[in-house]
């Protein structure tokens, strides 16, 4: 099944990649690998989740924000390749804007990880890091970056 078909079944539309906030591009393709820049939980040009997870933002809201970041990573892939060419999600790195003492970063990042497996099946299984941060750009609750292996 194609990625587009699976996304449609899940009711997910891949947006146009967000414009970078500074001097970088949404993604870079090197050989068979696509590296995305960190993607924020943007929807319709606005941040969908702002603040610290474990404080202003619940774990459930953080999970949804990470899921949105994963969708935006797929959009970033489309700027340099075609998401239909994804062979494997290699690595996911998640940054969680964390309130002091919050240690639920893995649960938050499951929003991105579970979406990738829903959409890509076994190809969506990946290595992952989930880390807490004191601050993120624009006070976003979550930021996610990914590495993909692509077919030629």
PDB file of N, CA and C in Angstrom, residues 29-64:
ATOM      1  N   UNK A  29      19.081  15.934   1.174  1.00  0.00           N
ATOM      2  CA  UNK A  29      19.278  14.568   0.704  1.00  0.00           C
ATOM      3  C   UNK A  29      20.752  14.367   0.409  1.00  0.00           C
ATOM      4  N   UNK A  30      21.335  13.336   1.004  1.00  0.00           N
ATOM      5  CA  UNK A  30      22.737  12.976   0.771  1.00  0.00           C
ATOM      6  C   UNK A  30      22.748  11.493   0.416  1.00  0.00           C
ATOM      7  N   UNK A  31      23.058  11.187  -0.838  1.00  0.00           N
ATOM      8  CA  UNK A  31      22.997   9.799  -1.274  1.00  0.00           C
ATOM      9  C   UNK A  31      21.577   9.290  -1.117  1.00  0.00           C
ATOM     10  N   UNK A  32      21.436   8.164  -0.416  1.00  0.00           N
ATOM     11  CA  UNK A  32      20.108   7.581  -0.210  1.00  0.00           C
ATOM     12  C   UNK A  32      19.464   8.029   1.096  1.00  0.00           C
ATOM     13  N   UNK A  33      20.076   8.993   1.791  1.00  0.00           N
ATOM     14  CA  UNK A  33      19.542   9.435   3.079  1.00  0.00           C
ATOM     15  C   UNK A  33      18.937  10.830   2.977  1.00  0.00           C
ATOM     16  N   UNK A  34      17.809  11.013   3.670  1.00  0.00           N
ATOM     17  CA  UNK A  34      17.219  12.341   3.836  1.00  0.00           C
ATOM     18  C   UNK A  34      17.269  12.670   5.319  1.00  0.00           C
ATOM     19  N   UNK A  35      17.827  13.832   5.625  1.00  0.00           N
ATOM     20  CA  UNK A  35      17.925  14.353   6.993  1.00  0.00           C
ATOM     21  C   UNK A  35      16.971  15.531   7.087  1.00  0.00           C
ATOM     22  N   UNK A  36      16.010  15.447   7.996  1.00  0.00           N
ATOM     23  CA  UNK A  36      15.119  16.601   8.152  1.00  0.00           C
ATOM     24  C   UNK A  36      15.668  17.535   9.222  1.00  0.00           C
ATOM     25  N   UNK A  37      15.380  18.803   9.051  1.00  0.00           N
ATOM     26  CA  UNK A  37      15.623  19.760  10.121  1.00  0.00           C
ATOM     27  C   UNK A  37      14.575  19.503  11.195  1.00  0.00           C
ATOM     28  N   UNK A  38      14.808  20.029  12.377  1.00  0.00           N
ATOM     29  CA  UNK A  38      13.822  19.887  13.436  1.00  0.00           C
ATOM     30  C   UNK A  38      12.507  20.510  13.015  1.00  0.00           C
ATOM     31  N   UNK A  39      11.426  19.751  13.171  1.00  0.00           N
ATOM     32  CA  UNK A  39      10.100  20.224  12.799  1.00  0.00           C
ATOM     33  C   UNK A  39       9.291  20.493  14.057  1.00  0.00           C
ATOM     34  N   UNK A  40       8.634  21.626  14.077  1.00  0.00           N
ATOM     35  CA  UNK A  40       7.779  22.009  15.203  1.00  0.00           C
ATOM     36  C   UNK A  40       6.351  21.533  14.948  1.00  0.00           C
ATOM     37  N   UNK A  41       5.504  21.536  15.964  1.00  0.00           N
ATOM     38  CA  UNK A  41       4.115  21.119  15.777  1.00  0.00           C
ATOM     39  C   UNK A  41       3.273  22.233  15.142  1.00  0.00           C
ATOM     40  N   UNK A  42       3.578  22.519  13.892  1.00  0.00           N
ATOM     41  CA  UNK A  42       2.879  23.570  13.151  1.00  0.00           C
ATOM     42  C   UNK A  42       1.657  22.987  12.452  1.00  0.00           C
ATOM     43  N   UNK A  43       0.556  23.719  12.507  1.00  0.00           N
ATOM     44  CA  UNK A  43      -0.667  23.358  11.785  1.00  0.00           C
ATOM     45  C   UNK A  43      -1.298  24.645  11.297  1.00  0.00           C
ATOM     46  N   UNK A  44      -1.471  24.757  10.004  1.00  0.00           N
ATOM     47  CA  UNK A  44      -2.081  25.965   9.453  1.00  0.00           C
ATOM     48  C   UNK A  44      -1.267  27.220   9.724  1.00  0.00           C
ATOM     49  N   UNK A  45       0.050  27.086   9.794  1.00  0.00           N
ATOM     50  CA  UNK A  45       0.919  28.237  10.029  1.00  0.00           C
ATOM     51  C   UNK A  45       1.032  28.669  11.479  1.00  0.00           C
ATOM     52  N   UNK A  46       0.399  27.933  12.386  1.00  0.00           N
ATOM     53  CA  UNK A  46       0.429  28.265  13.814  1.00  0.00           C
ATOM     54  C   UNK A  46       0.979  27.099  14.624  1.00  0.00           C
ATOM     55  N   UNK A  47       1.631  27.410  15.741  1.00  0.00           N
ATOM     56  CA  UNK A  47       2.066  26.361  16.659  1.00  0.00           C
ATOM     57  C   UNK A  47       0.849  25.752  17.337  1.00  0.00           C
ATOM     58  N   UNK A  48       0.751  24.424  17.292  1.00  0.00           N
ATOM     59  CA  UNK A  48      -0.398  23.731  17.887  1.00  0.00           C
ATOM     60  C   UNK A  48      -0.205  23.454  19.373  1.00  0.00           C
ATOM     61  N   UNK A  49       1.023  23.481  19.841  1.00  0.00           N
ATOM     62  CA  UNK A  49       1.291  23.207  21.264  1.00  0.00           C
ATOM     63  C   UNK A  49       2.450  24.077  21.730  1.00  0.00           C
ATOM     64  N   UNK A  50       2.162  24.944  22.677  1.00  0.00           N
ATOM     65  CA  UNK A  50       3.148  25.893  23.194  1.00  0.00           C
ATOM     66  C   UNK A  50       3.274  25.696  24.697  1.00  0.00           C
ATOM     67  N   UNK A  51       4.509  25.690  25.182  1.00  0.00           N
ATOM     68  CA  UNK A  51       4.741  25.612  26.617  1.00  0.00           C
ATOM     69  C   UNK A  51       5.477  24.352  27.016  1.00  0.00           C
ATOM     70  N   UNK A  52       5.597  24.164  28.312  1.00  0.00           N
ATOM     71  CA  UNK A  52       6.371  23.061  28.867  1.00  0.00           C
ATOM     72  C   UNK A  52       5.478  21.853  29.152  1.00  0.00           C
ATOM     73  N   UNK A  53       5.915  20.703  28.631  1.00  0.00           N
ATOM     74  CA  UNK A  53       5.200  19.466  28.908  1.00  0.00           C
ATOM     75  C   UNK A  53       5.446  19.106  30.372  1.00  0.00           C
ATOM     76  N   UNK A  54       4.387  18.723  31.046  1.00  0.00           N
ATOM     77  CA  UNK A  54       4.473  18.467  32.481  1.00  0.00           C
ATOM     78  C   UNK A  54       4.166  19.723  33.277  1.00  0.00           C
ATOM     79  N   UNK A  55       3.857  20.793  32.579  1.00  0.00           N
ATOM     80  CA  UNK A  55       3.470  22.073  33.198  1.00  0.00           C
ATOM     81  C   UNK A  55       2.251  22.594  32.467  1.00  0.00           C
ATOM     82  N   UNK A  56       2.489  23.486  31.483  1.00  0.00           N
ATOM     83  CA  UNK A  56       1.397  24.072  30.689  1.00  0.00           C
ATOM     84  C   UNK A  56       0.754  23.066  29.742  1.00  0.00           C
ATOM     85  N   UNK A  57       1.507  22.052  29.351  1.00  0.00           N
ATOM     86  CA  UNK A  57       1.098  21.089  28.325  1.00  0.00           C
ATOM     87  C   UNK A  57       1.053  19.698  28.958  1.00  0.00           C
ATOM     88  N   UNK A  58      -0.039  18.969  28.741  1.00  0.00           N
ATOM     89  CA  UNK A  58      -0.155  17.611  29.281  1.00  0.00           C
ATOM     90  C   UNK A  58       0.649  16.628  28.432  1.00  0.00           C
ATOM     91  N   UNK A  59       0.878  15.456  28.971  1.00  0.00           N
ATOM     92  CA  UNK A  59       1.559  14.405  28.208  1.00  0.00           C
ATOM     93  C   UNK A  59       0.754  14.085  26.952  1.00  0.00           C
ATOM     94  N   UNK A  60      -0.563  14.025  27.061  1.00  0.00           N
ATOM     95  CA  UNK A  60      -1.418  13.728  25.915  1.00  0.00           C
ATOM     96  C   UNK A  60      -1.299  14.809  24.837  1.00  0.00           C
ATOM     97  N   UNK A  61      -1.266  16.070  25.251  1.00  0.00           N
ATOM     98  CA  UNK A  61      -1.086  17.157  24.288  1.00  0.00           C
ATOM     99  C   UNK A  61       0.308  17.095  23.659  1.00  0.00           C
ATOM    100  N   UNK A  62       1.311  16.741  24.454  1.00  0.00           N
ATOM    101  CA  UNK A  62       2.664  16.572  23.927  1.00  0.00           C
ATOM    102  C   UNK A  62       2.734  15.445  22.916  1.00  0.00           C
ATOM    103  N   UNK A  63       2.041  14.339  23.210  1.00  0.00           N
ATOM    104  CA  UNK A  63       1.964  13.195  22.296  1.00  0.00           C
ATOM    105  C   UNK A  63       1.398  13.648  20.949  1.00  0.00           C
ATOM    106  N   UNK A  64       0.297  14.396  20.980  1.00  0.00           N
ATOM    107  CA  UNK A  64      -0.322  14.886  19.743  1.00  0.00           C
ATOM    108  C   UNK A  64       0.610  15.859  19.017  1.00  0.00           C
TER     109      UNK A  64
END
